[in-house]
PDB file of C-alpha atoms in Angstrom:
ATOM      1  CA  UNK L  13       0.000   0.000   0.000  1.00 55.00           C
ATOM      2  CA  UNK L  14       1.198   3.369  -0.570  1.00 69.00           C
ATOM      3  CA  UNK L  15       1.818   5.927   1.495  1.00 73.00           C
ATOM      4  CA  UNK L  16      -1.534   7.326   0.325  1.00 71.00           C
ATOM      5  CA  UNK L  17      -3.540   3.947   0.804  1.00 81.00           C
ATOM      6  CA  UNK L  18      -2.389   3.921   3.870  1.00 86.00           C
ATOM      7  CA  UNK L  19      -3.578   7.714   4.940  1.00 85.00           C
ATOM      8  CA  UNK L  20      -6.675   6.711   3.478  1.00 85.00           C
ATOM      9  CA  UNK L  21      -6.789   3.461   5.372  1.00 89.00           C
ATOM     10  CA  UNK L  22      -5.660   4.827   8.627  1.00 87.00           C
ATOM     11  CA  UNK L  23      -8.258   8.004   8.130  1.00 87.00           C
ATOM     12  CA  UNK L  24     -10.749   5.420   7.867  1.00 89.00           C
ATOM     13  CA  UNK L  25     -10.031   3.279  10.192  1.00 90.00           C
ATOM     14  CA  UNK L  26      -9.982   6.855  12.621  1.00 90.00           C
ATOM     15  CA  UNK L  27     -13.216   7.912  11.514  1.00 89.00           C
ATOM     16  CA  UNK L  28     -14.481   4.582  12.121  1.00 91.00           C
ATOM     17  CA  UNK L  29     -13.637   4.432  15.828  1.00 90.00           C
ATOM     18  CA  UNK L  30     -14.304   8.521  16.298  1.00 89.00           C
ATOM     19  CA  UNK L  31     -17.806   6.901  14.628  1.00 86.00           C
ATOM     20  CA  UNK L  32     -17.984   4.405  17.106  1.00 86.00           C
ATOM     21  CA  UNK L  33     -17.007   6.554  20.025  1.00 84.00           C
ATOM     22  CA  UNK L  34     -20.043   9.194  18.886  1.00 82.00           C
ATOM     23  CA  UNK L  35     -21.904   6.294  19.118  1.00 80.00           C
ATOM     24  CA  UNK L  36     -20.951   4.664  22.031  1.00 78.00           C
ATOM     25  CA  UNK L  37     -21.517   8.447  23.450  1.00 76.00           C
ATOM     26  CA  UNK L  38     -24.550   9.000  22.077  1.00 74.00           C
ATOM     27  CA  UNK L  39     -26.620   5.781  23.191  1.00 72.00           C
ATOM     28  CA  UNK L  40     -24.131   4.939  26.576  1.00 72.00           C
ATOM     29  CA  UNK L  41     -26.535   8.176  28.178  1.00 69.00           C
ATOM     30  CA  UNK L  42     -29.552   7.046  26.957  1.00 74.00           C
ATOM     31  CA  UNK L  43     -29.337   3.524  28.567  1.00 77.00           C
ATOM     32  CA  UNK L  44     -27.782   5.027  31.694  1.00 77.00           C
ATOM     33  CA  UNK L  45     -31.042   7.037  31.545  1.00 80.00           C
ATOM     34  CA  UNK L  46     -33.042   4.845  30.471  1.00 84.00           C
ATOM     35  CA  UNK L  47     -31.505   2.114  33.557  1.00 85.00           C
ATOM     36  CA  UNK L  48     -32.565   4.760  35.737  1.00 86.00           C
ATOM     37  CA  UNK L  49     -35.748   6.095  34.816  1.00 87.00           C
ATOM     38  CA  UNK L  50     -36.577   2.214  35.056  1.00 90.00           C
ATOM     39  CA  UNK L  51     -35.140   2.035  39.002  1.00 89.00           C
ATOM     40  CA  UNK L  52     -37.196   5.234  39.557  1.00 88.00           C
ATOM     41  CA  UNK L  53     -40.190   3.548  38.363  1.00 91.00           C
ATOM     42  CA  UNK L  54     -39.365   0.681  40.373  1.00 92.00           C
ATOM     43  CA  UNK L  55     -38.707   2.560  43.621  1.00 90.00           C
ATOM     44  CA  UNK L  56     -40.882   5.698  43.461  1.00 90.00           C
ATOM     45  CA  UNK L  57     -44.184   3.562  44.599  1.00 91.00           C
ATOM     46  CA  UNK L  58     -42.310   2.985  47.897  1.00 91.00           C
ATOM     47  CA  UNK L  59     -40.865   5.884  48.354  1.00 90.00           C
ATOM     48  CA  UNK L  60     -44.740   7.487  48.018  1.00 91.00           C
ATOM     49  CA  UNK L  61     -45.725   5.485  50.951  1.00 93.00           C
ATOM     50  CA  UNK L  62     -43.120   5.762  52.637  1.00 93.00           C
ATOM     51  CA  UNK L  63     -43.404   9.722  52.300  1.00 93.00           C
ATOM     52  CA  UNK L  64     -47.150   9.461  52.622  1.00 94.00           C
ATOM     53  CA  UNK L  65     -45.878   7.590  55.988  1.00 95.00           C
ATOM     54  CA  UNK L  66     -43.450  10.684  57.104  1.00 95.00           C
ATOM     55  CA  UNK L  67     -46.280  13.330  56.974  1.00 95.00           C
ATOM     56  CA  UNK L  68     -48.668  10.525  58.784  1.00 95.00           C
ATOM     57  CA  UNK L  69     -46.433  10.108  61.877  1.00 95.00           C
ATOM     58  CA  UNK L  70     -45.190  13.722  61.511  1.00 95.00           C
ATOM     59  CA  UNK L  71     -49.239  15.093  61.857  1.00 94.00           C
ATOM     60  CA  UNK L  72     -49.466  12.222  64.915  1.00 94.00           C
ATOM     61  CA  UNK L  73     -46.670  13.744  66.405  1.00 95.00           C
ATOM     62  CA  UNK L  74     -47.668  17.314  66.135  1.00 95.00           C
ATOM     63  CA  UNK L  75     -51.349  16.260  67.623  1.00 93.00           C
ATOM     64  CA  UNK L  76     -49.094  14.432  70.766  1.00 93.00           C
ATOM     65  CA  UNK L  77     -47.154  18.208  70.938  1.00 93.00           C
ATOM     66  CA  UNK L  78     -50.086  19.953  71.073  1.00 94.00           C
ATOM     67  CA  UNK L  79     -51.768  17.472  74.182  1.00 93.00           C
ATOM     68  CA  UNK L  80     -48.675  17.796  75.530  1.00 93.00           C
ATOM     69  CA  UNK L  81     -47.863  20.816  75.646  1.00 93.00           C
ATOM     70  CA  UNK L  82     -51.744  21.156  76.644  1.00 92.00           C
ATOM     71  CA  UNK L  83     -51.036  18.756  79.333  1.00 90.00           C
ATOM     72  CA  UNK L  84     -48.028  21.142  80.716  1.00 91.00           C
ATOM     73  CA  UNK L  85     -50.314  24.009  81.032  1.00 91.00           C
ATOM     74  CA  UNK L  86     -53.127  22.115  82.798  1.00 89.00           C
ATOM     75  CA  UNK L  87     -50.601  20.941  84.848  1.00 86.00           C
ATOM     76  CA  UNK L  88     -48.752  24.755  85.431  1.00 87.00           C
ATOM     77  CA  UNK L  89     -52.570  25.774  86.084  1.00 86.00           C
ATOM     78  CA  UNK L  90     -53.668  23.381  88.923  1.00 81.00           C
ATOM     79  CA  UNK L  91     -49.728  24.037  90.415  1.00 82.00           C
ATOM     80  CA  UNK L  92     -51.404  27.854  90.741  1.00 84.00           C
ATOM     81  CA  UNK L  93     -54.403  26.774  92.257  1.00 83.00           C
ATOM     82  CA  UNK L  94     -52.654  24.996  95.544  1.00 82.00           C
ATOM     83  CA  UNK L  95     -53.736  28.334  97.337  1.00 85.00           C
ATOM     84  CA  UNK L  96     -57.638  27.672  96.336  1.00 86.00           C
ATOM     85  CA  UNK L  97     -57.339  23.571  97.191  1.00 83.00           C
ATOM     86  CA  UNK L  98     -55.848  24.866 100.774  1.00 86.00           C
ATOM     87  CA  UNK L  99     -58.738  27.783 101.320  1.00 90.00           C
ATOM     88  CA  UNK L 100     -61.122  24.514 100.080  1.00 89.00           C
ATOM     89  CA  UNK L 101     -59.558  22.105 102.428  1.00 90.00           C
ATOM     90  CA  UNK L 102     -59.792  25.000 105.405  1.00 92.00           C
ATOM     91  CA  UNK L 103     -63.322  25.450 104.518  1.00 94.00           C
ATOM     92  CA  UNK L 104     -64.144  21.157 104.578  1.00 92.00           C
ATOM     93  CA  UNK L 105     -62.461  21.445 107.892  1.00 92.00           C
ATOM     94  CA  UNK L 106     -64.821  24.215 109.742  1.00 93.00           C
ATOM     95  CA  UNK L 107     -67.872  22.957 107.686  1.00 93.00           C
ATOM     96  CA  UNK L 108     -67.306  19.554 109.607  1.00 92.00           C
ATOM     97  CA  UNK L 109     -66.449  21.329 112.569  1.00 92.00           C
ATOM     98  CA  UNK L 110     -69.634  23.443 112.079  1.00 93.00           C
ATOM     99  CA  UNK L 111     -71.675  20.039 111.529  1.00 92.00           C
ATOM    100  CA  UNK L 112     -70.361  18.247 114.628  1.00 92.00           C
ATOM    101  CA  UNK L 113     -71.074  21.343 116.615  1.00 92.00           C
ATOM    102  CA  UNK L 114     -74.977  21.117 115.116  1.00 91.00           C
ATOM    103  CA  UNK L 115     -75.054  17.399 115.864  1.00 91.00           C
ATOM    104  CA  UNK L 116     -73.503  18.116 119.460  1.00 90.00           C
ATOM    105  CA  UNK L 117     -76.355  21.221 120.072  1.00 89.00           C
ATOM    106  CA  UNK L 118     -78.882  18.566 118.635  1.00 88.00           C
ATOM    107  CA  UNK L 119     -78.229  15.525 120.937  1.00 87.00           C
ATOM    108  CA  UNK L 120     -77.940  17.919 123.874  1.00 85.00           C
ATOM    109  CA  UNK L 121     -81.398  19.367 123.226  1.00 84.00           C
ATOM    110  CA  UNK L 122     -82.756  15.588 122.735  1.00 81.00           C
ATOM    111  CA  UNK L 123     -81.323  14.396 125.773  1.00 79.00           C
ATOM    112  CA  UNK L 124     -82.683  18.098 127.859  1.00 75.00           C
ATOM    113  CA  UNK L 125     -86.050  17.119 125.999  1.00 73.00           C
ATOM    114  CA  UNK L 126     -85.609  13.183 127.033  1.00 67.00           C
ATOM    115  CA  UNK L 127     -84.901  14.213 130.361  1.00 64.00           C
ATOM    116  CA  UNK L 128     -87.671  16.857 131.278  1.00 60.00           C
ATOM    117  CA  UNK L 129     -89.794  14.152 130.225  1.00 57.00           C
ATOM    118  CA  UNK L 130     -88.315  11.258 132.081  1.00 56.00           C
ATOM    119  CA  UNK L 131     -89.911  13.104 135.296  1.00 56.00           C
ATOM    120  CA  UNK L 132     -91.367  11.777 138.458  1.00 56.00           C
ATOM    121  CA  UNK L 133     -94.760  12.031 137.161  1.00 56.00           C
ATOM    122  CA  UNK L 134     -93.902  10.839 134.234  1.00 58.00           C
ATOM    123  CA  UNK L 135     -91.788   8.195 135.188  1.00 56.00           C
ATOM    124  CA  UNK L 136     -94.746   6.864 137.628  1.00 56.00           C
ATOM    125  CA  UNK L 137     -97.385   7.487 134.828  1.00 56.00           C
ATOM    126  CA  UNK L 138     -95.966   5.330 132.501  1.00 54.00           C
ATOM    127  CA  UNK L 139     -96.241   2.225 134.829  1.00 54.00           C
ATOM    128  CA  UNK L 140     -99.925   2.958 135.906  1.00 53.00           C
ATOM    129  CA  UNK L 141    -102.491   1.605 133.136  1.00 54.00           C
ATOM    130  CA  UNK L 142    -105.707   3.242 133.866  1.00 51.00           C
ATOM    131  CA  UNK L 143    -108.250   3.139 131.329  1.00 55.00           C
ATOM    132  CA  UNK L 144    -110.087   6.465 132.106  1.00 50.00           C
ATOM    133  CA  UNK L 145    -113.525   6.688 130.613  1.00 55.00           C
ATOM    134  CA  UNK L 146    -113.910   9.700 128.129  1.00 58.00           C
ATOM    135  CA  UNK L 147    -115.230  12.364 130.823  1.00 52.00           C
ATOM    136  CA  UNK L 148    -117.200  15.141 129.142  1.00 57.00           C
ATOM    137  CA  UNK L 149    -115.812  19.140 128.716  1.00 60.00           C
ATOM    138  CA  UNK L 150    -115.690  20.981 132.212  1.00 55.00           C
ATOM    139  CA  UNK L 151    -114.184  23.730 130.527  1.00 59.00           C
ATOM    140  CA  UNK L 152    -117.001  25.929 130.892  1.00 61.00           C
ATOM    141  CA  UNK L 153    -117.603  24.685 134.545  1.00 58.00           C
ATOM    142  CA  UNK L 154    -113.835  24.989 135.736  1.00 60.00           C
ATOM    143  CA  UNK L 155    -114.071  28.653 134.682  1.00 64.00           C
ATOM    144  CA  UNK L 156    -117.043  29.358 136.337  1.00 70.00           C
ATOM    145  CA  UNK L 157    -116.554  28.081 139.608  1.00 67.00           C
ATOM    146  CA  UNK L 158    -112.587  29.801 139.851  1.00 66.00           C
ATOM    147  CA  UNK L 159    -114.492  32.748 139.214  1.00 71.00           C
ATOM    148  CA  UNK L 160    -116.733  31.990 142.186  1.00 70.00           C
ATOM    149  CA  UNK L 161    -113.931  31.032 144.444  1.00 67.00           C
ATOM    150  CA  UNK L 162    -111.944  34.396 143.336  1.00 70.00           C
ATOM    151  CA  UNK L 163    -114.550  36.405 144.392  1.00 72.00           C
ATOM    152  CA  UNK L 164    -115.300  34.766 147.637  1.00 70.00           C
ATOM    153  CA  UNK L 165    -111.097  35.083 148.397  1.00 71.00           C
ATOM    154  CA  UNK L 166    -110.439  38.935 146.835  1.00 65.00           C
ATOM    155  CA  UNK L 167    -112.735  40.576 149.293  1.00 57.00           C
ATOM    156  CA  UNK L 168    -111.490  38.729 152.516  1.00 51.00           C
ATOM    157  CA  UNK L 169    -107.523  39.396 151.618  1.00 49.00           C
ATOM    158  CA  UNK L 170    -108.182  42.867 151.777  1.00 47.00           C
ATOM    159  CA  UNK L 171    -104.839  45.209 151.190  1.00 45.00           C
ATOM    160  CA  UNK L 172    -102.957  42.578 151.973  1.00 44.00           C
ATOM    161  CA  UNK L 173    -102.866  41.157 148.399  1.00 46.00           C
ATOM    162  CA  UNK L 174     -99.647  40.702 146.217  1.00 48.00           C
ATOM    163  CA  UNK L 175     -98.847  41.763 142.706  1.00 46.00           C
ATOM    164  CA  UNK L 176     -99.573  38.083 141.805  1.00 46.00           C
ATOM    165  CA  UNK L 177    -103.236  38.046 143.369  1.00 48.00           C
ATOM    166  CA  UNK L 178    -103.488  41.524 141.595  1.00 46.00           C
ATOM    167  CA  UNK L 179    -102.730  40.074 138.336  1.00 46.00           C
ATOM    168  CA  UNK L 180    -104.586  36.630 139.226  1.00 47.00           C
ATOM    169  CA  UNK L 181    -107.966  39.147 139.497  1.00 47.00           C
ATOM    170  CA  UNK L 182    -107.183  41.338 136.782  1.00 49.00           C
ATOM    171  CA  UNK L 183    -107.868  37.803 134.875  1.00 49.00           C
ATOM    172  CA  UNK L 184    -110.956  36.035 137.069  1.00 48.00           C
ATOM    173  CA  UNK L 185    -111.395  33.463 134.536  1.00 47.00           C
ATOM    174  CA  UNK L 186    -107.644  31.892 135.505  1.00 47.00           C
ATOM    175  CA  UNK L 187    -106.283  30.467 138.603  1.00 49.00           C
ATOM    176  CA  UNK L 188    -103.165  30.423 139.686  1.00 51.00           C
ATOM    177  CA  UNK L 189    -101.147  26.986 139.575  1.00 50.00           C
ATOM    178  CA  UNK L 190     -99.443  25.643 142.470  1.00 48.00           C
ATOM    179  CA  UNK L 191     -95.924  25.122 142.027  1.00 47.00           C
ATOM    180  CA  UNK L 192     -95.661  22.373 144.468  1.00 49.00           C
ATOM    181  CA  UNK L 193     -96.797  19.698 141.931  1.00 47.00           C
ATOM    182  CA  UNK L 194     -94.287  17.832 140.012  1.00 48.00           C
ATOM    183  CA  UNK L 195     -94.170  19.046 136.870  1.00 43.00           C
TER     184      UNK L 195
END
């Protein structure tokens, strides 16, 4: 081959490979691209959920910040309010006080009341069983004949009366009790 053959072959030959090279150049990219377009179809499903996963547990955890942070003030709040569980405490206190005092005043007066009836008189009445027959109204009677007996004593007594007789005939229609029964 001559020296021109041999330009011609080598020029070839170089334009062959610079061919190939272009080529190699131009479709290497596209299958790179086209190898990952086809792992970002593959993974972009799961990395959806797992995304769609993120913003669930990131909303969760902003809804747990918010009761917590809730939860501190409640808790800041009823710390303030020791001064109004002590006045309530204080208050329980003398209400009970108050209440055993009643009950006290109570179960004195019942036992005063018991007592005053628990007389003699009383006391002796309670073992007697008469049956009394029903006796008519001497009302009228009673009245009259105190009246009578008031008359008959006022005149005799003179000045000599007391401020009791005085009252007892300002009122004829009443006699005066004796206090020598047992009451």
């Amino acid at each position: 081959m001559s020296r021109g053959g041999e330009l011609v072959f080598k020029t070839k030959k170089t334009s062959e490979k610079i061919s190939e090279n272009i080529h190699i150049f131009a479709n290497d990219p596209s299958l790179a691209f086209f190898r990952v377009q086809e792992h970002v179809r593959k993974v972009s499903p799961a990395i959806f959920e797992k995304r769609d996963e993120v913003f669930q547990l990131q909303n969760n955890l902003q809804g747990h910040c918010y009761d917590m942070e809730y939860g501190i003030q409640a808790l800041r709040t009823i710390e303030k309010s020791e001064s109004i569980f002590d006045n309530i405490q204080e208050m329980i206190k003398a209400s009970i006080f108050l209440k055993q005092q009643l009950k006290y005043e109570e179960n004195r007066k019942k036992i005063k009341k018991d007592s005053t009836k628990s007389s003699v008189y009383k006391r002796f009445s309670a073992h007697l069983a008469l049956d009394l027959p029903d006796l008519p109204d001497f009302g009228g009677v009673m009245r009259e004949t105190s009246q009578r007996m008031e008359n008959m004593i006022g005149p005799a007594a003179g000045t000599a009366r007391t401020d009791a007789q005085a009252t007892q005939s300002s009122n004829p229609g009443e006699l005066q009790r004796s206090y020598t029964t047992l009451h």
